[in-house]
Structures are given as structure tokens and as C-alpha cells.
Coordinates of C-alpha atoms in Angstrom, one line a residue:
X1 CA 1.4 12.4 -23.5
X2 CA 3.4 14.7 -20.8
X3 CA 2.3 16.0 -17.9
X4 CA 1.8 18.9 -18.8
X5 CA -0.4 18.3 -21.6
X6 CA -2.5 15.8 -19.7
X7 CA -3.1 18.3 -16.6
X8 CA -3.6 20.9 -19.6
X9 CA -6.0 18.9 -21.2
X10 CA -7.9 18.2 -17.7
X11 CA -8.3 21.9 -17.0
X12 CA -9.4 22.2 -20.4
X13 CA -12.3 20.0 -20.5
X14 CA -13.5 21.0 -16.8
X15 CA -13.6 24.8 -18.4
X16 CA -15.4 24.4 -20.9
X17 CA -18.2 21.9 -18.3
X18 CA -18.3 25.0 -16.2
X19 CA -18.9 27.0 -19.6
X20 CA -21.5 25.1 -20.4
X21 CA -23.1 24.7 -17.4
X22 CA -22.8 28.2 -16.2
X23 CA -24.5 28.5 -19.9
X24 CA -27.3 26.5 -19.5
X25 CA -27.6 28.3 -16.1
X26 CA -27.6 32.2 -17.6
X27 CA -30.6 30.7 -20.1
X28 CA -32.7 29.7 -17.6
X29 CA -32.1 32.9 -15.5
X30 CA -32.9 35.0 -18.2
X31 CA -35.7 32.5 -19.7
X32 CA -37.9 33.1 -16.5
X33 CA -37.4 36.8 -16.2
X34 CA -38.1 37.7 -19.5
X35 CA -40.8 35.1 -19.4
X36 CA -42.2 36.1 -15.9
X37 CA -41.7 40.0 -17.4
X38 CA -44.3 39.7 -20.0
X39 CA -46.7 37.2 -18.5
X40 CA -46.6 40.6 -15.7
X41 CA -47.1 43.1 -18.8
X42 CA -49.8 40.5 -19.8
X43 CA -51.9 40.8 -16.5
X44 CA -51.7 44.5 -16.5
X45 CA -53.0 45.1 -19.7
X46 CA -55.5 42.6 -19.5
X47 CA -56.8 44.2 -15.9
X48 CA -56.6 47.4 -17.7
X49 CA -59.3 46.4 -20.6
X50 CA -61.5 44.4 -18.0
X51 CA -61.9 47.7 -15.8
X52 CA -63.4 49.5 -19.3
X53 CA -65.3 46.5 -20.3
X54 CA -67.2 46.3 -16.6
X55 CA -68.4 50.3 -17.9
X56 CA -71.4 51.7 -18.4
X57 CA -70.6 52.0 -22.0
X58 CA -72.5 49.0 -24.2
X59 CA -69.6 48.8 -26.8
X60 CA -65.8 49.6 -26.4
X61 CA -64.4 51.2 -29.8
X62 CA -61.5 49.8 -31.4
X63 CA -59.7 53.5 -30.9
X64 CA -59.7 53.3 -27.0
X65 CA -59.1 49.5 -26.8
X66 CA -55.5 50.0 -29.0
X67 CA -54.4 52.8 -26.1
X68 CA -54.6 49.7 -23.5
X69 CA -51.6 48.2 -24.9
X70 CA -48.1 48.8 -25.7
X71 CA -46.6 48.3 -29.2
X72 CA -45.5 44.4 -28.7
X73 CA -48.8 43.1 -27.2
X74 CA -52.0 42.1 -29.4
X75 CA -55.9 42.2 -27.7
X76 CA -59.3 40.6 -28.4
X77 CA -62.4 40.5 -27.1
X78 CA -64.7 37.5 -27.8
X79 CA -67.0 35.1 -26.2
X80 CA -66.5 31.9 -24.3
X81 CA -68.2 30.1 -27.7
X82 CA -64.9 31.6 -30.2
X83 CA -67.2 34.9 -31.3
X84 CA -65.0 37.9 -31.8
X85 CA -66.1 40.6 -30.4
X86 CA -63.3 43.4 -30.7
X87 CA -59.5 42.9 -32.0
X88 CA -56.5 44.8 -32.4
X89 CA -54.9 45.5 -36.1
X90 CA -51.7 44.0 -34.8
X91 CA -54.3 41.0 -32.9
X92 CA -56.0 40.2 -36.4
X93 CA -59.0 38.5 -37.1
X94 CA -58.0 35.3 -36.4
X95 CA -58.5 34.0 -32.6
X96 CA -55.4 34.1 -30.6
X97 CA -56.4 31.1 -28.4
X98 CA -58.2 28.0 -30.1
X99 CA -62.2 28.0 -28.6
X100 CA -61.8 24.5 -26.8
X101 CA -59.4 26.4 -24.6
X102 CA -61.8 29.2 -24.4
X103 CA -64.3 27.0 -22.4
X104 CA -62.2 26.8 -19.2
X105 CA -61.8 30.1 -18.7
X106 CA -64.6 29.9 -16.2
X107 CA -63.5 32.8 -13.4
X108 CA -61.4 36.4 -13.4
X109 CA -58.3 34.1 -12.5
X110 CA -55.6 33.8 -15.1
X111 CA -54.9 31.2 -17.7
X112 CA -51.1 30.3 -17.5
X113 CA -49.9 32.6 -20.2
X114 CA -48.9 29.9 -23.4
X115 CA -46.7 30.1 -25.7
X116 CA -48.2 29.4 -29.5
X117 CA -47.6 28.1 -32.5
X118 CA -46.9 31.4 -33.7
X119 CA -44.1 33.0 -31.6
X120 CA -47.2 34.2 -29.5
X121 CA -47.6 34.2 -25.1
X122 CA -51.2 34.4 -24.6
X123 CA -53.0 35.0 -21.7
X124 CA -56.8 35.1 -20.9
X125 CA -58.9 36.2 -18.7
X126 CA -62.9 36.3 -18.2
X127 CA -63.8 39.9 -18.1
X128 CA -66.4 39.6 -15.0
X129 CA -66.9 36.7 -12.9
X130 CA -70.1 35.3 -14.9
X131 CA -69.0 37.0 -17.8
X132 CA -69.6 35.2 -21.3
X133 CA -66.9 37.5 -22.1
X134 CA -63.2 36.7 -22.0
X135 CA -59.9 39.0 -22.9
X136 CA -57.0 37.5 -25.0
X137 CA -53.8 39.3 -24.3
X138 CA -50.7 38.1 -26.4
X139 CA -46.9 39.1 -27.0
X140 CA -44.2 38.4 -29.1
X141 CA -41.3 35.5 -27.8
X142 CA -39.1 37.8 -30.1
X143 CA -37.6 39.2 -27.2
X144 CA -36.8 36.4 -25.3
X145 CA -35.7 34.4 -28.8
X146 CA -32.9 37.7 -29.4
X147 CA -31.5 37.5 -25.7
X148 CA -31.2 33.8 -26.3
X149 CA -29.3 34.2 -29.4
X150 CA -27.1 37.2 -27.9
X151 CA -26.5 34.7 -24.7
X152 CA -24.4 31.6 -26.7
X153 CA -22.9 34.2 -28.9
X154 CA -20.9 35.2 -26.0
X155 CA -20.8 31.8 -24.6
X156 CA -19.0 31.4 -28.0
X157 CA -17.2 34.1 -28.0
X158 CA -16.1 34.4 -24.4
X159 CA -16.1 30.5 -23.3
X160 CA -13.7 29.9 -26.2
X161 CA -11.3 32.6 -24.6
X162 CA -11.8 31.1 -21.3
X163 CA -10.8 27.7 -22.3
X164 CA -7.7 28.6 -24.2
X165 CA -6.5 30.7 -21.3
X166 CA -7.2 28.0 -19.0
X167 CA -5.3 25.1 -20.9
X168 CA -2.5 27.7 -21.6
X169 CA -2.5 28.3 -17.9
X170 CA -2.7 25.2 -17.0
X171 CA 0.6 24.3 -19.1
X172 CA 2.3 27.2 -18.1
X173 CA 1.5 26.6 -14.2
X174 CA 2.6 22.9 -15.0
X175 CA 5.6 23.3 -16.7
X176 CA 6.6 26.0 -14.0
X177 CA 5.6 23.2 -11.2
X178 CA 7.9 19.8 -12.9
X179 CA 11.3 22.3 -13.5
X180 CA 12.5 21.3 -10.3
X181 CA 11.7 17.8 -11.5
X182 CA 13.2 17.9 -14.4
X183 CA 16.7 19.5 -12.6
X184 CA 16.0 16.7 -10.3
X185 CA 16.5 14.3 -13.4
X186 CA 19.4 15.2 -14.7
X187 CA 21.2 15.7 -11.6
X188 CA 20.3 12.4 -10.8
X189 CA 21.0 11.1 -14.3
X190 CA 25.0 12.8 -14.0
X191 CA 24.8 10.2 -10.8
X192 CA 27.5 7.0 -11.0
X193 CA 29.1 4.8 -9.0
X194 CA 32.2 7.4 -8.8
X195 CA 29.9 10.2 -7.7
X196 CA 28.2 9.0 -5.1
X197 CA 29.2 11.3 -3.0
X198 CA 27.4 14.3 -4.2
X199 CA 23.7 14.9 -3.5
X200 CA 20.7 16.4 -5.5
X201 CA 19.8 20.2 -4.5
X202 CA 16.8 20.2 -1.8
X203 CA 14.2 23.1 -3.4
X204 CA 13.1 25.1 -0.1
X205 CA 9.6 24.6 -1.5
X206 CA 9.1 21.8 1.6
X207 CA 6.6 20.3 -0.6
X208 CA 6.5 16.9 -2.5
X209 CA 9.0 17.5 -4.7
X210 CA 11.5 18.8 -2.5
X211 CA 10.2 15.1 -0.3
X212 CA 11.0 13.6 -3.7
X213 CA 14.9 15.2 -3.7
X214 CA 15.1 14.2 0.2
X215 CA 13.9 10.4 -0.8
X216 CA 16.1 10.3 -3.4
X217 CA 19.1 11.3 -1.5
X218 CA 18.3 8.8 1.7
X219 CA 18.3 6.1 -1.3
X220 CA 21.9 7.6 -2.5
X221 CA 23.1 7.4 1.1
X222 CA 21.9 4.0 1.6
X223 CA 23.7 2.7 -1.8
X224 CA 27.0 4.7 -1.1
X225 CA 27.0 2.7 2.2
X226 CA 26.1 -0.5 0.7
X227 CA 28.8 0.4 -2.1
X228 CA 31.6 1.1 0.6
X229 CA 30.6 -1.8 2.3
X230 CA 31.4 -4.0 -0.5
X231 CA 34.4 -2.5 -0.9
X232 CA 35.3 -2.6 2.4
X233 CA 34.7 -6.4 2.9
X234 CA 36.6 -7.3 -0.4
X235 CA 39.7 -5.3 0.6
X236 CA 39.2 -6.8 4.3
X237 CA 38.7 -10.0 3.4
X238 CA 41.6 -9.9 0.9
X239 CA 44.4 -8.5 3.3
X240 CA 43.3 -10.6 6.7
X241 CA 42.7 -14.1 4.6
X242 CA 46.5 -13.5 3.5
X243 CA 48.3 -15.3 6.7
X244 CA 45.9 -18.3 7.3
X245 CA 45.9 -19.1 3.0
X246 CA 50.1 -18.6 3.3
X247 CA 50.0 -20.9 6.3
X248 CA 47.4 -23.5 5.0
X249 CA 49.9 -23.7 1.9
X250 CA 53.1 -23.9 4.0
X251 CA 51.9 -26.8 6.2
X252 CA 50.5 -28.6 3.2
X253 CA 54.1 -28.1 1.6
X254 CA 55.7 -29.5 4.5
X255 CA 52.6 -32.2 5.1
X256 CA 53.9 -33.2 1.4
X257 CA 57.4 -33.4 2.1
X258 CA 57.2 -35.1 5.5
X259 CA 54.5 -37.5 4.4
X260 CA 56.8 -40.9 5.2
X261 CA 56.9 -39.2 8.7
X262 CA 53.8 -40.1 10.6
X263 CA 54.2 -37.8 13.1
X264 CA 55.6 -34.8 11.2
X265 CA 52.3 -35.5 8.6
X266 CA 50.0 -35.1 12.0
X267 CA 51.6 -32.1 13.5
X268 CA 51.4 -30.4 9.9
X269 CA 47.9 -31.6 8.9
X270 CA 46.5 -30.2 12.3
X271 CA 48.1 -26.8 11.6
X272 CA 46.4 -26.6 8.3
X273 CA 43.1 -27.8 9.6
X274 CA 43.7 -24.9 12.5
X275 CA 44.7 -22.3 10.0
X276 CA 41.3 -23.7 7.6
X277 CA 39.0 -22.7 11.3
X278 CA 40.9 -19.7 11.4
X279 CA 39.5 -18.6 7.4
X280 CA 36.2 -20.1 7.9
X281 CA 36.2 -17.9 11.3
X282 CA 37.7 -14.7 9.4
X283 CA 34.9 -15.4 6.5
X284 CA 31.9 -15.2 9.1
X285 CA 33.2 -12.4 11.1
X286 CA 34.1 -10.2 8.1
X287 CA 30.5 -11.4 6.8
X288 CA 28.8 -9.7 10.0
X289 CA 31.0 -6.7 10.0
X290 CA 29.4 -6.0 6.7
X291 CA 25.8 -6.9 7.5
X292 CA 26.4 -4.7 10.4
X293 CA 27.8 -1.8 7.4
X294 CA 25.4 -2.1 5.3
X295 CA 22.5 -1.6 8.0
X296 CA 21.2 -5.4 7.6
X297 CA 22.2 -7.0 11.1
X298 CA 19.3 -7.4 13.7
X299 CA 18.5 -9.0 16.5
X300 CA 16.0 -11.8 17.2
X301 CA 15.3 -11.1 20.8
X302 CA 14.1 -13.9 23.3
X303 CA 13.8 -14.3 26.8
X304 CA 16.5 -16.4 28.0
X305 CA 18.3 -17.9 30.8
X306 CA 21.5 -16.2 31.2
X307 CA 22.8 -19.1 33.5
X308 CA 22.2 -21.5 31.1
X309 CA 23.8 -19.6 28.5
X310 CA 27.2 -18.4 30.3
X311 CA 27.3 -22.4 31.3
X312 CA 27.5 -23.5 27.5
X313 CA 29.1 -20.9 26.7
X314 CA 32.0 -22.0 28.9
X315 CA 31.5 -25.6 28.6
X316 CA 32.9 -24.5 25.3
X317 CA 35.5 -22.8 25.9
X318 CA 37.1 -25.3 28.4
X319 CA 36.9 -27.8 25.0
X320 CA 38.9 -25.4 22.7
X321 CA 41.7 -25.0 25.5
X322 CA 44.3 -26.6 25.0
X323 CA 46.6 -25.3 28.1
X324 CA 46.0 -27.0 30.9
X325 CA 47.6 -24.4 33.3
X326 CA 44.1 -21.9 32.6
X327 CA 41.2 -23.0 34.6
X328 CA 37.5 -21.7 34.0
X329 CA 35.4 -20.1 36.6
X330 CA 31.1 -19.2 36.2
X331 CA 29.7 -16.7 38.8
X332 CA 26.0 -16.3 38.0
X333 CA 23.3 -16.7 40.1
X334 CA 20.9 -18.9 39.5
X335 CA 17.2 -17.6 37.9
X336 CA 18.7 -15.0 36.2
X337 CA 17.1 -14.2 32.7
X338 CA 16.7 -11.0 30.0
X339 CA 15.1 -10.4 26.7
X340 CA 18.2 -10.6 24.2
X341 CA 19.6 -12.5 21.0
X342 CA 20.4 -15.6 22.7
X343 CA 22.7 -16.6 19.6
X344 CA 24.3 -12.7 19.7
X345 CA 24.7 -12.8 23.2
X346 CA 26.7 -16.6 22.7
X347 CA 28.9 -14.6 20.3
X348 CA 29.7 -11.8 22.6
X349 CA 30.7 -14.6 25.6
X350 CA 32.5 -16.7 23.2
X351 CA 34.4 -14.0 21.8
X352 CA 35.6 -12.2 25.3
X353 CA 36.2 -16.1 26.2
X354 CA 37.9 -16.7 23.3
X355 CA 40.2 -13.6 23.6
X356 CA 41.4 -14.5 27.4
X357 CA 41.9 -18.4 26.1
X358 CA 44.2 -16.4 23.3
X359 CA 46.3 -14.0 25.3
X360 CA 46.2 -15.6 29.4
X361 CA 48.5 -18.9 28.8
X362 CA 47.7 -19.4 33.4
X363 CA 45.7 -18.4 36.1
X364 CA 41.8 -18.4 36.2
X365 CA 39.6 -16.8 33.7
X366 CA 36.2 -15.7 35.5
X367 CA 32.9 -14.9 33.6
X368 CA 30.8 -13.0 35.9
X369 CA 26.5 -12.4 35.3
X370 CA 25.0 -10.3 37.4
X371 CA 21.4 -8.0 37.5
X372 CA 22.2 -4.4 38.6
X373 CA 18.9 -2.7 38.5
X374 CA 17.7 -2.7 35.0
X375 CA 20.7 -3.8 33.3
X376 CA 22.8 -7.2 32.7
X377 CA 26.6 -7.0 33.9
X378 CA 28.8 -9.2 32.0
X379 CA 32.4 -9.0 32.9
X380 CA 35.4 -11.5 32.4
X381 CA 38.2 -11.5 33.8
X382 CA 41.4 -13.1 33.6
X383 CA 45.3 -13.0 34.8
X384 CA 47.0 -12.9 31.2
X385 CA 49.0 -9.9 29.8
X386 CA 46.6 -7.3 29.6
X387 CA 44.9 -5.7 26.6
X388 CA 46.0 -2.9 24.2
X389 CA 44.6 0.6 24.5
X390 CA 41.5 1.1 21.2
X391 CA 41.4 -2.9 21.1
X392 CA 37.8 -2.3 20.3
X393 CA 38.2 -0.3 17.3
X394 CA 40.3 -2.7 15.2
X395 CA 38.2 -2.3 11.4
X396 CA 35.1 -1.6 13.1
X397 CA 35.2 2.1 10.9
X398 CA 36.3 0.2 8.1
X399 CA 40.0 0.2 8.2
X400 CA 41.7 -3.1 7.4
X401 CA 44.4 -2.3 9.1
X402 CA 47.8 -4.3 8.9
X403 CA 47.6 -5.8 12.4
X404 CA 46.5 -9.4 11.7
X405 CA 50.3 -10.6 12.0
X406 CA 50.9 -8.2 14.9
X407 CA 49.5 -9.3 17.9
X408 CA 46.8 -11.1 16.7
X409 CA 44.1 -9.6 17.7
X410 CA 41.5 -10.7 15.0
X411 CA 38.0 -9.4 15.1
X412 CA 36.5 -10.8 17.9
X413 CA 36.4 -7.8 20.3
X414 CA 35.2 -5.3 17.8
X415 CA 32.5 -7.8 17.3
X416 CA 31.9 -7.5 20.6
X417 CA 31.7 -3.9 20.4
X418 CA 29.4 -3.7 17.6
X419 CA 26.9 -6.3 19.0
X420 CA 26.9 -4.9 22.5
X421 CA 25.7 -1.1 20.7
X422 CA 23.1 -3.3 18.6
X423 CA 22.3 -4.0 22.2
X424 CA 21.9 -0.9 23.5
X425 CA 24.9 -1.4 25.6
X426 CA 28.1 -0.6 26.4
X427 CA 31.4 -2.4 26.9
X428 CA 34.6 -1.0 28.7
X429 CA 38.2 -2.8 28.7
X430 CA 40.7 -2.1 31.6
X431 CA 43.9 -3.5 33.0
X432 CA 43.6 -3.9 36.8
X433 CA 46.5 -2.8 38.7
X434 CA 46.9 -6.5 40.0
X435 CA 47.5 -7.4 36.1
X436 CA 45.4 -9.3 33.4
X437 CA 43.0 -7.7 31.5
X438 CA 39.2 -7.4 32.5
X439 CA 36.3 -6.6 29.9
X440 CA 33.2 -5.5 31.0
X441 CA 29.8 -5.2 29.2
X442 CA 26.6 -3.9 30.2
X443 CA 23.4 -4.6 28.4
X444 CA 19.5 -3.7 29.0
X445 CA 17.4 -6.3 30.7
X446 CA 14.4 -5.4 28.6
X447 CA 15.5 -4.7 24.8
X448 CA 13.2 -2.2 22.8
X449 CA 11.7 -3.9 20.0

């Protein structure tokens, strides 16, 4: 069942409770007016024929006793022992009240009028206080049994109305209420992988529906990025893995033709092992650009010693020189700690340490830590040929670029970038005047988890 019929149905059955119960309500309302009505007309007339009774008169003729009453009512006069005494022609001879009832009429107060076996409210009352005398008054329930009847015949008639207009309302206002919905459907159903780009119409309603559009679209934007983030790592990863595959085949050629050369077999199987670290590090840095795309890359944040870190980190570096003309110099005081990625933060040094091992074949390369107010200054420095202008930009908005054979540059400093701004921080690259090239990054000492 739709919507729409099931809120239709809803409404439906909660009109027709409230016609019921408003009903049952209007019967009991009219019930105890009619009811209280007559038991009033009751008293009155019985009063009336009391006030003659207590006259001087010894007997009350039938004649004057029928002017006491209106056309409806019925009187007798009897005893307390069932004797009748006087009667109406409407009353009959036949008492209106059975005689045990008779006995507790025993002051001038009234008996609750009662309804009867005949369609009859009857009241009595004792005609003097020690009277042996007591006066029946009785009515028809006709009157009440007609307004009852004319009550559920408009129930009927007008409940039935109210029920139909309500479901059709109901169905109507529903129908009205899911269009949107429905537009929202097939706009999303016209969706596919090569329309991504377009996004469902937001109704100006600013109510759940037009929420529902606006989730729908963050979802659209989150899969078009994930989308282009596939595709950018597949054409990536198929362009920069290009030299180091062509160069692991090439020395394996040449391992294969050299082979009765011990030395020529060395030289050519260490290039192909150097070119195989080269994938494996194109592979993981192409695997965090993407994680970084796709909105998946976060940090694990620790407090840690920063002089222990830049140590390691360029312990390291030392090892994977292979020049001894570049020596390595630390300048960080000892103590010194911040709430970071400790494995991010390696990345970053190893990266900037990497890239002055790469392009500064002599001289000193200097990794300076230092704590300027609330923030960690990381700058290394070395005496090599400088760096290119945008060298932080290199396929960090997606471009693969065709710069792996030129220059060389890889992806380690636009790692760098990226995982400094996951940081919070900033990096800057310059060329001092005295030559080399001298990166420096800043990062919060406190990171906001």
C-alpha cells in the first residue's frame, strides 16, 4: 500500500473515532437534558396537585385534577398501601408505581424519577409530611427515544460525509506533499556514472524533503569525488609507473645479456632493485594522494618527542646517501615535544630530507626544530641547486602531469604539502640569495581533535 493510501486510511479511521465519540458525547448531552427536563416538568406538576390536595376540600374531582397536567404527563392519587384514590384517563387504572415502592415514600422529598417497563418516568411524592397519601406523576420517554433516533441519523448521515472528505483530503494533501518526492526520484533515477555532475533541484520548502534533496546531493558529491579519485589514481599511476617498469625491464635485458659478467650482472641487478623501490615508492605515495582525494586520510595524533623523531629521521637519511661529499646536520633542542602524527610527521621529514639527498650532490643539509610560540618550525636547508617555482603543486589537484622524466621531482613535496594542511599548517619553499634551496614548514603545537 502507498503512502498516500496508508496516511488516507489513518485519517480515516481517526475520523470516524472522533465521529463516534463526539456521538456517544451528543447522546449523553441530550440524554440528561431531556431527562433532567421532564424529571423538572415532573416536580412542578406534582407540587401543583399537593398544594390542592392539602385544601379544605375533602375530595379533588377528576375535572380539576386533569387541568394540573400538560398533555404528555399521566397523575394518580393513592395510598401508601397501593389504594387508588384519583387517576387520570391518560394515567389509567392501573398503578404507575408497583406498591412495594410505595412504602418508602415516607416524606414530601422526591423519589428519583424511574423509568418503567412501559416507556414511563415516574415520580412520587407524599402529598403532606404524614400523609398516607402519595402522588404519582409520569411521562412518556417518547421524546427522548425520537431525539435519540434523529441524533445517529445524522451521525449517519453527516459522519459518513465527514469521513469520505477526510480520507479524500487526506490523499489529496498527501499526494500534493510526496510530488517533490516523486521529482526527486526520477531525477535521481536519470543519475549515472556520466552525469554526475548535475544535481537534484533543492524545493525552497526548507523542510524534510528539501533536507532529503540536500542529503542526496552531499552523497552525489561525495561519489563524484570518490569516482574522480579513482580515475585520477588509475591514469596517475599508469603514466608515473611508465619510467621505473621501462627501466626495471631494460636492466633485466642487459642483467640477461651481461650475465657471464660478474660485475656488469651487479651494477644492472642493483639498478633494477632501485628502480623496484622507486614503484613500490610511486605505488604508496599515489595510494595516499588518493586517500587524501577521496576524503579518507587522517591523522592519529600523539604526543611526541620531536628530538627523537628529527634524530631517526636523519639517522635515515645518512643510510640512503650514497655521496659522501653531503654531510647531515640536527639543530633541535632538547625537550621539545607536540601533539602530531608521529608516523605523518616521519613522512614529511623524510620526504624534505629525501628531496635535498636528491638534488644537493655537496655541502651540508641542516634540519632545524624549533618552538615559536604556539607553533612547531621545521625548516631544512641545504646548498644544492635550488628548487623550481609551484614545486608543491605537482598532481596535488589531480593533474598527472608529464614531469616524471623531467627533473624528477616525484611526489614527495606535494606530500608534504598535503600533510602539512591535514596539519593545520603551512609550508613555504625559497631559494636564499646565498644559493640552495630552503623549505620551511610550520605546524600547531596542539592539533584540534
Amino acid at each position: 500500500m502507498s503512502i498516500k493510501w496508508r496516511l488516507a486510511t489513518i485519517v480515516g479511521a481517526i475520523a470516524t473515532l472522533l465521529v463516534v465519540l463526539g456521538a456517544l458525547v451528543a447522546q449523553w448531552r441530550i440524554t440528561t437534558a431531556i431527562d433532567q427536563t421532564a424529571k423538572d416538568a415532573l416536580r412542578n406538576t406534582a407540587k401543583r396537585v399537593a398544594s390542592d390536595l392539602s385544601s379544605p376540600q375533602s375530595e379533588l374531582p377528576v375535572a380539576r385534577l386533569a387541568r394540573q397536567v400538560a398533555a404528555s404527563q399521566e397523575i394518580q392519587v393513592t395510598t401508601r398501601s397501593g389504594d387508588l384514590l384519583y387517576t387520570t384517563r391518560a394515567a389509567g387504572a392501573r398503578l404507575l408505581m408497583p406498591t412495594t415502592t410505595l412504602q418508602d415514600v415516607r416524606s414530601t422529598l422526591f423519589l428519583p424519577a424511574q423509568p418503567t417497563t412501559h416507556g414511563r418516568i415516574v415520580l412520587a411524592m407524599r402529598a403532606a409530611s404524614h400523609s398516607n397519601t402519595v402522588i404519582l406523576v409520569a411521562t412518556s420517554d417518547d421524546e427522548l427515544g425520537h431525539a435519540l433516533s434523529e441524533l445517529w441519523i445524522v451521525v449517519a448521515l453527516a459522519g459518513t460525509l465527514a469521513v469520505v472528505l477526510s480520507v479524500g483530503g487526506a490523499w489529496l494533501l498527501a499526494r500534493a506533499s510526496l510530488r517533490p518526492v516523486a521529482n526527486i526520484c526520477a531525477e535521481a533515477e536519470s543519475l549515472s556514472l556520466g552525469t554526475l555532475a548535475k544535481r537534484l533541484a533543492v524545493p525552497r520548502t526548507h523542510d524534510e524533503i528539501a533536507n532529503l534533496a540536500e542529503v542526496i546531493n552531499r552523497f552525489v558529491d561525495r561519489l563524484e569525488s570518490m569516482i574522480e579519485s579513482q580515475n585520477w589514481f588509475l591514469h596517475a599511476l599508469s603514466h608515473e609507473l611508465r619510467t621505473p617498469l621501462a627501466t626495471v625491464s631494460a636492466e633485466l635485458q642487459l642483467a640477461e645479456r651481461r650475465s657471464s659478467d660478474p660485475a656488469a650482472l651487479s651494477e644492472a641487478l642493483g639498478a633494477a632493485q632501485l628502480a623496484a623501490e622507486q614503484l613500490a615508492t610511486l605505488y604508496t605515495d599515489l595510494l595516499l594522494f588518493a586517500r587524501y582525494r577521496a576524503g579518507s586520510l587522517t591523522l592519529e595524533l600523539h604526543e611526541v618527542d620531536l628530538e627523537d623523531l628529527a634524530a631517526s629521521a636523519l639517522v635515515a637519511a645518512k643510510d640512503r646517501c650514497q655521496d659522501d661529499a653531503l654531510s647531515f646536520l640536527l639543530d633541535c633542542p632538547a625537550a621539545l615535544s607536540a601533539v602530531v602524527d608521529p608516523t605523518r610527521l616521519r613522512q614529511i621529514l623524510d620526504n624534505l630530507l629525501e628531496n635535498s639527498i636528491r638534488y644537493a650532490s655537496v655541502g651540508i643539509v641542516t634540519l632545524s626544530v624549533r618552538q615559536e610560540g604556539d607553533w612547531i618550525a621545521i625548516t631544512v636547508k641545504d646548498q644544492g641547486e635550488g628548487l623550481p617555482e609551484n614545486v608543491f603543486n605537482r598532481l596535488a589537484r589531480g593533474e598527472s602531469g608529464e614531469s616524471t622524466d623531467a627533473g624528477g621531482m616525484g611526489f614527495g613535496l606535494a606530500i608534504v604539502k598535503l600533510l602539512v594542511e591535514l596539519h593545520h599548517g603551512v609550508i613555504e619553499a625559497t631559494n636564499p640569495a646565498e644559493g640552495g634551496a630552503c623549505i620551511g614548514v610550520r605546524l600547531p603545537r596542539v592539533q584540534e581533535v
